Coordinates of C-alpha atoms and ligand atoms in Angstrom, one line a residue:
M30 CA -45.2 94.1 15.5
S31 CA -47.0 90.4 13.2
P32 CA -45.8 89.6 10.3
P33 CA -47.5 88.0 7.7
R34 CA -48.7 84.6 8.1
S35 CA -47.7 82.4 5.4
T36 CA -50.4 80.3 4.4
V37 CA -48.5 77.3 3.5
R38 CA -47.7 76.1 6.7
K39 CA -51.8 75.8 7.2
R40 CA -52.2 72.3 7.0
A41 CA -54.9 71.1 4.5
V42 CA -57.3 68.5 6.4
S43 CA -57.2 65.7 4.2
E44 CA -54.1 65.3 3.7
P45 CA -53.0 62.2 5.6
V46 CA -50.9 62.9 8.9
A47 CA -49.1 60.5 10.9
S48 CA -50.4 60.5 14.1
E49 CA -52.0 62.2 17.2
T50 CA -48.6 63.7 17.7
A51 CA -48.0 64.5 14.3
I52 CA -51.6 66.8 14.5
E53 CA -50.9 68.3 18.1
I54 CA -47.5 69.4 16.8
E55 CA -48.3 70.2 13.5
Q56 CA -51.3 73.0 15.5
L57 CA -49.0 73.6 17.9
V58 CA -46.4 75.1 15.4
A59 CA -48.9 76.5 13.2
A60 CA -50.7 78.6 15.4
K61 CA -47.1 79.9 16.9
E62 CA -44.7 82.0 16.1
V63 CA -41.6 81.2 18.4
V64 CA -41.0 78.5 20.2
V65 CA -38.1 78.6 23.0
A66 CA -36.0 75.6 23.5
C67 CA -34.9 75.2 27.1
G68 CA -34.0 72.7 29.4
P69 CA -31.5 71.1 31.1
G70 CA -27.7 71.3 29.5
G71 CA -26.9 67.9 27.6
V72 CA -30.0 66.9 27.2
G73 CA -30.0 67.5 23.8
K74 CA -32.1 71.3 23.4
T75 CA -30.0 72.3 20.3
T76 CA -30.2 69.1 18.1
T77 CA -33.7 68.8 19.1
A78 CA -34.4 72.6 18.2
A79 CA -32.9 72.0 14.6
A80 CA -34.3 68.9 14.5
L81 CA -38.1 70.2 15.0
A82 CA -37.4 73.6 12.8
A83 CA -36.2 71.4 9.9
T84 CA -39.0 69.2 10.5
V85 CA -41.2 71.7 10.5
A86 CA -39.5 73.1 6.5
A87 CA -39.7 69.9 5.2
R88 CA -43.0 68.7 6.3
V89 CA -45.2 71.8 7.4
G90 CA -43.6 74.4 4.9
G91 CA -43.5 78.8 5.2
R92 CA -40.4 80.7 6.0
V93 CA -38.5 78.6 9.7
L94 CA -35.7 80.4 10.8
V95 CA -33.9 77.5 13.9
L96 CA -31.3 80.1 15.6
T97 CA -29.2 78.2 17.6
V98 CA -26.5 78.9 20.3
D99 CA -24.2 76.3 20.5
P100 CA -24.1 74.0 17.7
A101 CA -21.8 70.6 18.2
K102 CA -18.9 71.8 15.2
R103 CA -20.1 69.5 12.8
L104 CA -24.3 70.5 13.2
A105 CA -23.0 73.3 12.8
D106 CA -21.1 72.5 9.4
A107 CA -24.2 70.8 8.2
L108 CA -26.3 73.6 8.8
G109 CA -23.7 76.1 7.0
I110 CA -23.3 78.2 9.8
G111 CA -21.2 78.4 12.2
A112 CA -18.4 80.9 9.8
L113 CA -21.4 83.1 9.9
G114 CA -21.7 85.3 13.1
N115 CA -25.1 86.5 13.2
E116 CA -26.2 86.6 9.7
A117 CA -29.4 83.5 8.2
T118 CA -28.3 80.8 5.5
R119 CA -30.9 78.5 3.8
I120 CA -30.3 74.5 3.5
P121 CA -30.9 74.8 0.5
T122 CA -34.1 72.3 -1.1
S123 CA -31.1 70.3 -2.6
A124 CA -30.0 68.5 0.9
F125 CA -33.6 68.0 1.0
T126 CA -33.7 65.7 -2.1
A127 CA -30.1 64.6 -1.6
V128 CA -32.2 62.4 1.3
G129 CA -35.2 61.7 -0.3
V130 CA -37.4 64.5 0.7
R131 CA -39.2 67.4 -1.3
P132 CA -38.9 70.2 1.4
K133 CA -42.9 72.2 1.3
G134 CA -41.4 75.9 2.9
E135 CA -37.9 77.0 3.9
L136 CA -35.0 75.6 6.3
H137 CA -32.9 78.7 7.6
A138 CA -30.0 79.1 10.3
A139 CA -28.4 81.3 12.3
M140 CA -25.5 81.2 15.6
L141 CA -25.7 83.9 18.1
D142 CA -23.2 85.2 18.0
M143 CA -22.2 86.9 21.9
S144 CA -20.0 88.7 20.6
E145 CA -21.6 90.1 18.1
S146 CA -25.1 91.0 18.7
W147 CA -23.6 92.5 22.9
D148 CA -21.8 95.5 20.2
A149 CA -25.2 95.7 18.0
L150 CA -27.1 95.9 21.7
V151 CA -24.2 99.2 22.3
R152 CA -25.0 100.9 19.6
R153 CA -28.5 101.0 19.5
H154 CA -28.7 102.5 22.7
A155 CA -25.6 104.1 23.0
P156 CA -26.9 107.9 23.0
D157 CA -24.8 109.2 20.6
A158 CA -22.3 107.6 18.1
G159 CA -19.1 109.0 20.0
T160 CA -20.9 107.1 23.5
A161 CA -21.5 104.0 21.2
K162 CA -17.2 104.0 20.1
Q163 CA -15.8 105.2 24.0
I164 CA -18.0 101.6 24.8
L165 CA -17.3 99.5 21.8
A166 CA -13.4 100.3 22.8
N167 CA -13.8 100.1 26.1
P168 CA -11.3 96.7 26.9
L169 CA -13.7 96.1 29.7
Y170 CA -16.7 96.4 28.3
Q171 CA -15.0 93.9 25.4
N172 CA -14.5 91.9 28.6
I173 CA -16.7 91.7 29.6
S174 CA -20.1 91.0 27.1
R175 CA -18.2 88.6 26.0
R176 CA -17.4 86.5 29.5
F177 CA -20.4 87.5 32.1
S178 CA -22.2 84.8 30.5
Q179 CA -25.8 85.5 32.0
G180 CA -25.7 87.7 29.8
Q181 CA -25.8 84.9 27.1
D182 CA -29.3 84.4 28.0
Y183 CA -30.4 87.4 27.5
I184 CA -29.0 88.0 24.7
A185 CA -30.5 84.8 23.5
M186 CA -33.9 86.4 24.1
E187 CA -33.1 89.2 22.9
R188 CA -31.6 88.2 19.6
L189 CA -35.4 87.0 18.8
Y190 CA -37.1 89.7 20.0
E191 CA -35.0 91.1 17.2
L192 CA -35.9 89.0 14.4
H193 CA -39.2 89.1 15.7
E194 CA -39.4 92.1 15.0
D195 CA -37.8 91.8 11.4
G196 CA -40.2 89.2 10.9
D197 CA -39.0 87.5 8.2
Y198 CA -40.1 84.4 9.6
D199 CA -43.6 82.0 10.0
L200 CA -41.9 79.9 12.1
L201 CA -39.1 80.9 15.1
V202 CA -37.7 78.0 17.0
V203 CA -34.0 78.9 19.3
D204 CA -32.2 77.9 20.8
T205 CA -30.9 78.7 24.2
P206 CA -27.6 79.1 26.3
P207 CA -26.5 75.7 28.3
S208 CA -27.0 77.6 31.6
R209 CA -25.9 76.6 34.9
N210 CA -29.8 76.8 35.0
A211 CA -32.1 76.3 33.2
L212 CA -35.0 79.3 34.9
D213 CA -32.5 82.2 34.2
L214 CA -33.2 82.5 31.1
L215 CA -36.8 83.2 32.5
D216 CA -35.1 85.8 34.3
A217 CA -33.0 87.7 31.8
P218 CA -34.9 90.5 31.4
A219 CA -35.7 90.8 34.2
R220 CA -32.7 90.6 35.3
M221 CA -30.9 92.7 33.0
Q222 CA -33.7 95.9 33.5
E223 CA -32.7 95.1 37.8
F224 CA -28.9 95.7 36.9
F225 CA -29.8 98.7 35.3
S226 CA -32.0 100.0 37.2
S227 CA -30.2 98.6 40.4
R228 CA -28.1 100.5 43.0
L229 CA -24.6 98.2 42.3
L230 CA -23.8 100.1 39.2
H231 CA -25.3 103.6 41.1
W232 CA -22.3 102.7 43.7
L233 CA -20.2 101.5 40.9
T234 CA -20.2 104.8 39.5
I235 CA -18.7 106.8 42.4
P236 CA -15.5 106.7 42.2
Y237 CA -16.3 108.7 38.7
R238 CA -19.1 111.1 39.9
S239 CA -17.5 111.9 43.1
R240 CA -13.7 112.0 43.6
L241 CA -15.2 112.2 47.6
V242 CA -15.3 109.3 47.9
N243 CA -17.1 109.4 51.0
A244 CA -15.0 107.5 54.4
A245 CA -16.9 104.5 54.4
S246 CA -15.4 103.1 51.0
R247 CA -12.3 104.8 50.6
P248 CA -10.1 102.2 52.2
F249 CA -11.3 99.9 49.7
Y250 CA -10.7 102.5 46.6
S251 CA -7.4 102.8 48.0
V252 CA -6.5 99.2 48.9
A253 CA -8.6 98.0 45.1
D254 CA -6.1 101.2 44.0
R255 CA -3.2 99.1 44.6
V256 CA -3.9 95.6 43.7
L257 CA -6.0 96.7 41.0
G258 CA -3.9 99.4 40.0
S259 CA -6.1 103.0 39.1
Q260 CA -6.1 102.8 36.0
L261 CA -7.8 98.7 36.2
L262 CA -10.3 101.2 38.2
Q263 CA -10.2 104.7 36.5
D264 CA -11.7 101.7 33.1
L265 CA -14.1 100.6 35.7
A266 CA -16.0 103.8 36.4
D267 CA -15.6 104.3 32.2
F268 CA -17.0 101.7 32.1
F269 CA -20.7 101.4 34.1
I270 CA -20.4 105.4 33.4
L271 CA -21.3 104.7 29.0
L272 CA -23.5 101.5 30.7
Q273 CA -25.7 104.2 32.9
T274 CA -26.2 105.8 29.0
M275 CA -27.8 103.0 28.1
R276 CA -30.8 102.1 31.1
D277 CA -33.2 103.5 29.6
G278 CA -33.4 102.4 25.9
F279 CA -31.9 98.6 27.5
V280 CA -34.6 98.2 30.6
A281 CA -37.8 99.7 27.9
R282 CA -36.1 97.1 25.4
A283 CA -35.8 93.9 28.1
D284 CA -39.2 95.1 28.7
A285 CA -40.6 94.3 25.4
V286 CA -38.4 90.6 25.6
D287 CA -40.2 90.3 28.4
R288 CA -43.5 90.6 27.2
L289 CA -42.5 88.7 24.0
L290 CA -41.4 85.5 26.0
R291 CA -44.9 86.3 27.3
D292 CA -47.0 86.4 24.4
V293 CA -50.0 84.0 22.5
R294 CA -47.7 83.5 19.7
T295 CA -45.1 82.0 21.6
T296 CA -44.4 78.0 23.0
F297 CA -41.8 77.1 25.0
L298 CA -40.5 73.9 24.1
L299 CA -39.1 71.7 27.6
V300 CA -35.7 69.1 26.2
T301 CA -34.7 66.7 28.7
T302 CA -33.5 63.5 28.8
L303 CA -34.9 60.9 32.2
E304 CA -31.5 60.1 33.9
A305 CA -32.6 61.8 37.3
V306 CA -31.0 64.5 37.2
P307 CA -32.3 66.8 34.5
G308 CA -35.2 64.6 35.1
R309 CA -34.9 66.3 38.2
E310 CA -34.4 69.9 36.7
A311 CA -36.7 69.6 33.0
S312 CA -39.1 69.2 36.4
E313 CA -38.7 72.3 38.1
M314 CA -38.6 73.8 35.0
K315 CA -41.9 72.9 34.2
A316 CA -42.8 74.4 37.0
A317 CA -41.6 77.7 36.7
L318 CA -43.2 78.2 33.4
A319 CA -46.5 77.8 35.3
S320 CA -45.8 79.4 37.7
R321 CA -44.6 82.5 35.8
K322 CA -47.6 81.1 32.8
L323 CA -45.7 80.0 29.9
H324 CA -46.9 78.4 27.8
L325 CA -45.3 75.1 27.2
G326 CA -46.4 73.8 23.6
L327 CA -44.2 70.6 23.5
L328 CA -42.0 68.1 25.7
V329 CA -39.2 66.8 24.2
C330 CA -37.6 63.8 26.0
N331 CA -34.3 62.7 24.4
K332 CA -31.9 59.8 25.1
V333 CA -35.0 57.2 26.2
L334 CA -34.0 53.3 25.9
P335 CA -35.5 51.2 24.8
T336 CA -39.6 50.5 26.1
S337 CA -38.9 46.9 24.9
L338 CA -36.7 46.8 27.7
T339 CA -39.1 47.0 30.5
D340 CA -41.0 43.7 28.7
P341 CA -42.2 41.8 31.1
A342 CA -41.4 39.0 29.7
A343 CA -38.1 39.9 28.1
A344 CA -38.0 40.6 31.8
R345 CA -38.8 36.7 33.1
A346 CA -36.3 35.1 30.3
A347 CA -33.4 37.5 31.4
D348 CA -34.8 36.1 35.3
V349 CA -33.7 32.7 33.6
V350 CA -30.9 32.8 32.1
A351 CA -28.9 34.2 35.6
E352 CA -31.5 31.6 37.6
D353 CA -30.1 28.9 35.4
A354 CA -27.0 29.8 33.8
A355 CA -25.2 26.3 34.5
A356 CA -27.4 24.4 32.5
L357 CA -27.6 25.9 30.1
S358 CA -24.4 26.7 29.0
E359 CA -24.3 23.2 29.3
K360 CA -26.3 23.0 26.9
L361 CA -25.3 26.6 24.7
A362 CA -20.8 25.8 24.8
P363 CA -21.1 23.2 22.0
A364 CA -23.3 24.7 20.3
L365 CA -21.5 28.0 20.5
A366 CA -17.7 26.5 19.7
A367 CA -19.6 24.4 16.4
K368 CA -20.1 28.0 15.3
G369 CA -16.8 29.0 16.0
G370 CA -15.0 28.5 18.7
S371 CA -11.5 26.6 18.4
A372 CA -11.3 23.5 20.5
G373 CA -8.1 23.4 23.1
S374 CA -6.5 26.7 22.8
D375 CA -7.7 29.7 24.1
E376 CA -10.7 31.3 22.8
E377 CA -12.7 27.5 23.3
M378 CA -16.2 28.4 24.1
T379 CA -16.7 25.4 27.8
P380 CA -19.7 25.9 29.3
V381 CA -17.6 27.9 32.2
V382 CA -17.0 30.3 29.8
V383 CA -20.6 30.5 28.4
E384 CA -21.7 30.7 31.6
R385 CA -19.8 34.1 32.7
V386 CA -21.1 35.5 29.1
L387 CA -24.7 34.6 30.3
E388 CA -24.6 35.8 34.0
E389 CA -23.0 39.0 32.4
V390 CA -25.8 39.3 29.1
A391 CA -28.4 38.9 32.1
Q392 CA -27.0 41.3 34.7
S393 CA -26.8 43.8 32.5
F394 CA -30.5 43.7 30.8
S395 CA -32.0 43.8 34.0
N396 CA -29.1 47.0 35.2
F397 CA -30.7 49.2 32.6
R398 CA -34.2 47.4 32.4
Q399 CA -33.7 49.1 36.0
V400 CA -33.6 52.2 34.2
A401 CA -35.4 51.9 31.9
T402 CA -38.0 51.4 34.7
R403 CA -36.8 54.0 35.8
E404 CA -37.1 56.9 33.6
A405 CA -40.8 55.1 33.0
E406 CA -41.5 55.9 36.3
L407 CA -40.2 59.8 35.1
L408 CA -42.3 59.9 31.6
R409 CA -45.4 59.8 33.7
E410 CA -44.4 62.1 35.9
L411 CA -42.9 64.5 33.2
S412 CA -46.0 64.0 31.0
A413 CA -49.2 63.8 33.7
S414 CA -51.2 67.5 32.8
H415 CA -49.1 67.4 30.2
D416 CA -50.6 68.1 26.6
V417 CA -47.9 66.8 23.8
T418 CA -45.1 65.2 25.0
A419 CA -42.4 63.1 22.3
I420 CA -40.3 60.0 22.8
V421 CA -37.1 60.3 21.1
P422 CA -35.0 57.3 21.7
Y423 CA -30.6 57.1 22.1
Q424 CA -29.8 56.9 18.3
A425 CA -25.7 55.5 18.1
G426 CA -23.4 57.6 16.8
H427 CA -24.4 61.9 17.0
I428 CA -26.8 63.3 14.9
T429 CA -24.9 65.3 12.6
D430 CA -26.0 66.5 9.4
L431 CA -29.6 66.9 7.9
A432 CA -31.0 63.1 7.6
G433 CA -30.4 62.7 11.2
L434 CA -32.0 65.6 12.3
L435 CA -35.3 65.0 9.3
Q436 CA -34.8 61.8 10.6
M437 CA -35.2 62.6 15.2
G438 CA -37.5 65.0 14.1
A439 CA -39.9 61.6 12.7
R440 CA -39.9 60.2 16.1
I441 CA -40.8 64.3 17.6
W442 CA -43.5 63.7 15.1
G443 CA -44.0 59.8 16.6
E444 CA -43.2 57.8 13.7
T445 CA -41.1 54.7 14.9
P446 CA -39.3 52.9 11.6
T447 CA -39.6 49.5 11.6
E448 CA -36.1 47.8 11.8
P449 CA -34.9 46.1 9.3
G450 CA -34.9 42.1 10.7
R451 CA -37.7 43.5 12.9
A452 CA -41.4 42.9 13.7
K453 CA -43.1 46.2 14.6
R454 CA -43.8 46.4 18.0
Ligands
ADP29 N1 -31.5 60.9 20.6 C1 -30.0 61.5 20.6 N2 -29.3 60.4 20.6 C2 -27.9 60.1 20.8 N3 -27.3 61.3 20.6 C3 -27.6 62.0 20.9 C4 -29.3 62.3 20.9 N4 -29.8 63.7 20.9 C5 -28.5 64.3 20.7 N5 -27.3 64.1 20.3 C6 -26.0 64.0 21.0 O1 -26.2 65.2 22.2 C7 -25.1 65.6 22.0 C8 -25.3 66.5 23.1 O2 -26.7 68.1 22.7 P1 -27.5 69.1 21.6 O3 -27.7 68.9 21.2 O4 -26.1 69.9 21.3 O5 -26.8 69.4 23.5 P2 -27.4 70.9 24.7 O6 -28.3 71.9 22.9 O7 -28.0 70.5 25.0 O8 -25.7 70.4 24.9 C9 -24.4 66.0 20.9 O9 -23.5 64.9 20.7 C10 -25.9 65.3 19.7 O10 -25.9 65.3 18.4
MG30 MG1 -27.1 73.5 22.9

């Protein structure tokens, strides 16, 4: 089922926009109903998902929901989520106006509550209320459902599916769990189906279904019995038997979740930094999306070093400073001392001291320049054959409130703020 599209979000053609990226992003979100943020761990996925949602709500309009998985505590507090379980909450218009923004639409936020989502799934798929109750009370279920890390990926996608079915929002931006492997997410629905159809589940339920355990597995069970205790084995068997009662429902649902990921109304947002390891992982993720024919609508390179570091003139200046540090420090030392040095004390800015500083500065500039050059290469590689790439620089201090999210959004939209006292590049 497709929710009615709000016309609010359709941008009037005459409306001014800041940049080409802005037009492309706004066209993208107007055409899509679901944005799945994915990427390596720790690169700013959660923050980017929230920034995108907040900026769409502010500039494009409609009812926008960001479903976060693991927001940093201060971000969760800023969005008013955290203690709410799966329930969505609306960020009041007053929070936008307080930072000078009159939002065109509504921003809602929710946090993915793993245990609540698992319990809801069990209630949906169990054949009857009694079985559901038994599963929910099974101590193994309680343990496994809360720790099973691959399950997190599935639950995030499952919750997304449910929200999409409900049709309450024009745009859903979903953050994803910090998987060990970003690709796990794409395969989560298939894995869930596989698990329910696998021999593993069948095998695990053998001791329950037949007390006549075959000769081959008997030693295993007798060892397991001694090591784990028979109560645990019984709980295990009960658990897997109960799980099997939900098999058909789970398989059908996982299939529907998978279809939503492939739907034309769904797009992926790949977030990465331009560091070597996440960069490589993002590049694999990009290939994986393409090979699965999943739509990659937007690439956000986050925490990127300023391009001014790769300016050749600046590089030449740093080289001169390094080469002529001794001569320069002879000239600089008196000027610096006049500004604040205490002659004759430990703090005296002698040419030797100044020379050391100049060398250090030149060296660190050159280190940063090297990193920025590698980043630029990786950016070229990642953004090749790709339409919409946004670059977000490293921002001092963590992004923990709506103002920070909207600032990040402006960068995603391709705007470069002019810093006071600095010429626009
Ligand atoms: N552009 C940025 N500049 C500086 N800090 C950032 C930036 N983007 C994100 N962060 C910070 O990095 C940390 C990790 O971000 P988060 O969104 O939780 O990452 P992930 O969800 O990928 O694990 C947070 O403290 C966040 O505030
Ligand atoms: Mg996160």
